Amino acid sequence: MENITVHRSLYPEIDLSATILVVEDELAIRELIALNLKQAGHIPVQSLDAHQALERVNDSLPDLILVDWMLPGMSGVELVRRLRANKRSCSVPIIMLTARVEEADKLLGLDSGADDYMTKPFSIRELNARIKAVLRRRAPQITADQVHFKELTLDPGTHRVSIEGTALSLGPTEFKLLHFFMTHPERVYSRTQILDQVWGDHVFIEERTVDVHIRRLRAALEPSGLDLLLQTVRGAGYRLTALP
Ligand code: CA
């Protein structure tokens, strides 16, 4: 049988696609960043100050936030502090943009809870590289990187799952569910957390729906015995573990 290999480099545009909130008061810079994010395959959302950004985040949680330090009214540092203090937005990856270069300010920016820090002016190429690095670290399930776990291989780019090379057929939700667990192994997630991460934020679906799809995923994994890796943790949720 012929073995077909799809090379990642043929599809650079599908490597990564994230919803990115850009909080910047200067229109020209904000639009330039948004345009470049779009060209890099992302979905940019714009806010011109911290209050608008907080409303946006409350409305729909982005995958990453770019925050300018100098904003009118509430500063970027204060905005990051508030985002981190909020249970809903505390783990969103944040990159802070600033024109300040003083070391003390830089430390203050990092202390505020930003994941990375960029001094203006910066090249778009560098911004894209930093975004990719932060997302890989903080939100691996939205990257198109191939993931391996025990005998399982999942390729988001080609939407394929295999067990020791044998293709496994999964529905779209089961695929996303498995992708999430494979990128977050050994940790327990509640049904609410799974809904947020797999179905999307602010989606009104009953928690029982999670159980239905977990059951389908287990059924698909059962012939290989790998269903045992997907554990129910009583009173807590579900976990994918290498040590069942
Ligand atoms: Ca500014």
XYZ file of C-alpha atoms and ligand atoms in Angstrom:
245
model
C 0.000 0.000 0.000
C 1.234 3.434 -0.873
C 2.187 5.673 1.948
C 1.137 9.275 1.506
C 3.002 11.834 3.520
C 1.764 15.398 3.736
C 4.529 17.864 4.401
C 3.732 20.657 6.813
C 5.663 23.213 4.796
C 3.207 22.888 1.911
C 0.518 24.401 4.114
C 2.153 27.226 6.041
C -1.098 29.191 6.088
C -2.915 26.544 8.107
C -0.109 26.192 10.615
C -1.847 28.383 13.153
C -5.089 30.301 13.371
C -6.024 32.149 16.531
C -8.484 34.850 17.511
C -6.259 37.681 18.699
C -7.468 40.774 20.533
C -5.353 43.845 19.794
C -5.628 46.548 22.476
C -3.966 49.677 21.142
C -5.191 53.286 21.139
C -3.206 54.391 18.083
C -5.386 53.636 15.081
C -2.552 53.330 12.544
C -0.569 50.850 14.654
C -3.682 48.889 15.625
C -4.800 48.516 12.011
C -1.322 47.645 10.812
C -1.036 44.889 13.426
C -4.571 43.632 12.634
C -3.830 43.513 8.911
C -0.642 41.573 9.476
C -2.329 39.156 11.854
C -4.950 38.509 9.205
C -2.252 37.830 6.635
C -0.660 35.378 9.056
C -3.970 33.474 9.174
C -5.289 34.831 12.466
C -8.603 36.486 13.255
C -7.874 39.937 14.706
C -10.313 41.756 16.986
C -9.592 45.386 17.893
C -10.102 47.437 21.046
C -8.933 51.004 21.486
C -8.774 51.039 25.281
C -8.761 48.790 28.341
C -12.464 49.156 29.111
C -13.444 48.165 25.606
C -11.015 45.246 25.839
C -12.580 44.012 29.095
C -16.025 44.161 27.480
C -14.739 42.205 24.483
C -13.180 39.562 26.692
C -16.375 39.274 28.688
C -18.260 38.823 25.445
C -15.956 36.241 23.926
C -12.613 34.962 25.112
C -9.828 35.359 22.503
C -6.960 32.858 22.107
C -4.363 35.566 22.750
C -4.285 39.271 23.654
C -1.793 41.901 22.511
C -1.830 44.793 24.981
C -0.206 48.157 24.489
C 1.351 49.497 27.692
C 0.373 53.130 27.145
C -3.390 53.340 26.883
C -5.646 56.283 27.737
C -7.416 55.836 31.074
C -6.569 52.390 32.408
C -2.987 51.399 31.504
C -2.044 48.194 29.755
C -0.349 46.948 32.933
C -3.559 47.453 34.920
C -5.565 45.737 32.181
C -3.297 42.678 32.331
C -3.635 42.582 36.119
C -7.421 42.620 35.824
C -7.427 39.921 33.164
C -5.226 37.736 35.360
C -7.371 38.363 38.434
C -10.504 37.229 36.588
C -11.164 33.487 36.708
C -12.431 33.484 33.145
C -9.487 35.268 31.549
C -6.682 34.308 33.950
C -5.029 31.847 31.590
C -5.327 33.724 28.283
C -1.873 34.217 26.732
C -0.882 37.906 26.756
C 1.896 39.744 24.952
C 2.554 43.297 26.072
C 3.660 45.951 23.576
C 5.478 49.011 24.750
C 7.619 51.924 23.638
C 9.357 51.982 26.996
C 12.767 50.435 27.201
C 13.751 50.914 30.826
C 14.584 47.660 32.546
C 12.496 48.473 35.641
C 9.426 49.039 33.501
C 10.081 45.831 31.672
C 10.121 43.926 34.931
C 6.919 45.633 36.008
C 5.347 44.529 32.747
C 6.411 40.919 33.330
C 5.253 41.065 36.932
C 1.842 42.132 35.745
C 1.375 38.665 34.315
C 2.135 39.111 30.617
C 3.654 36.018 28.959
C 5.942 38.025 26.746
C 6.976 41.565 26.189
C 7.882 43.429 22.986
C 9.418 46.849 22.634
C 8.133 49.091 19.838
C 9.104 49.394 17.068
C 9.187 45.686 16.274
C 9.072 43.772 13.037
C 5.903 41.909 12.116
C 8.014 38.819 11.556
C 9.190 38.993 15.148
C 5.661 39.592 16.419
C 4.407 36.548 14.506
C 7.223 34.421 15.888
C 6.483 35.519 19.460
C 2.750 34.877 19.003
C 3.496 31.391 17.741
C 5.861 30.683 20.632
C 3.399 31.891 23.274
C 0.511 29.937 21.730
C 2.589 26.752 21.475
C 3.424 27.079 25.141
C 0.072 28.220 26.471
C -2.521 26.884 24.057
C -1.043 23.905 22.182
C -4.476 22.665 21.091
C -4.934 25.570 18.672
C -1.684 24.971 16.812
C -1.538 22.592 13.877
C 1.414 20.666 15.291
C 1.193 16.910 15.097
C 0.625 15.434 18.558
C 1.683 12.041 19.870
C 0.450 10.243 22.947
C 1.236 6.588 23.599
C 0.249 4.761 20.364
C -1.892 7.688 19.181
C -0.874 10.232 16.558
C -3.134 13.175 15.768
C -2.524 15.581 12.901
C -4.686 18.731 13.025
C -3.434 19.853 9.586
C -4.778 16.795 7.778
C -7.451 16.061 10.402
C -6.240 12.500 10.839
C -5.829 10.245 13.834
C -3.973 6.964 13.795
C -3.060 4.234 16.235
C 0.364 2.830 15.416
C -0.156 3.889 11.808
C -3.699 2.539 11.428
C -6.222 5.281 10.675
C -8.959 5.901 13.219
C -12.236 7.413 12.102
C -13.601 10.087 14.449
C -16.423 12.625 14.280
C -15.382 16.316 14.317
C -16.229 16.826 18.000
C -14.476 13.631 19.083
C -11.454 14.773 17.070
C -11.354 18.137 18.871
C -11.907 16.446 22.207
C -9.039 14.031 21.622
C -6.806 16.886 20.402
C -7.506 18.819 23.577
C -6.756 15.847 25.845
C -3.611 14.857 23.926
C -2.231 18.390 24.330
C -3.191 18.471 28.035
C -2.391 14.996 29.335
C -2.425 13.921 32.983
C -4.618 16.800 34.096
C -8.222 16.563 35.203
C -10.740 18.810 33.437
C -14.286 19.453 34.577
C -17.157 19.275 32.104
C -17.402 23.077 32.175
C -13.699 23.458 31.374
C -13.985 20.928 28.561
C -17.002 22.779 27.125
C -15.069 26.065 27.209
C -11.976 24.567 25.614
C -13.489 22.249 23.031
C -16.884 23.717 22.163
C -15.855 27.315 22.654
C -16.443 29.956 25.206
C -19.992 31.098 25.984
C -21.603 28.222 24.172
C -24.751 27.142 25.926
C -24.641 23.394 25.826
C -25.586 21.040 28.624
C -22.715 19.411 30.458
C -24.182 16.022 29.629
C -23.160 16.657 26.011
C -19.554 16.220 27.110
C -20.374 12.756 28.467
C -22.008 11.789 25.180
C -18.913 12.685 23.158
C -16.539 11.126 25.685
C -18.562 7.926 25.317
C -18.254 8.078 21.503
C -14.536 8.738 21.723
C -14.079 5.809 24.087
C -16.084 3.561 21.755
C -13.782 4.515 18.864
C -10.703 3.806 20.986
C -12.035 0.601 22.515
C -10.828 -1.916 19.876
C -7.242 -0.790 20.578
C -7.715 -0.815 24.348
C -6.702 2.859 24.474
C -10.122 3.837 25.821
C -8.730 2.966 29.252
C -6.418 6.001 29.022
C -9.417 8.325 29.053
C -10.474 8.186 32.673
C -13.495 9.447 34.536
C -12.380 11.159 37.728
C -15.284 10.998 40.159
C -16.728 14.341 41.094
C -14.037 16.129 39.076
C -14.245 15.348 35.369
C -12.051 13.563 32.855
C -8.366 12.930 32.346
C -6.166 11.424 29.658
C -3.393 9.477 31.312
C -0.490 7.350 30.180
C -0.840 5.256 33.367
C -4.354 3.850 33.490
Ca -0.561 53.556 23.022
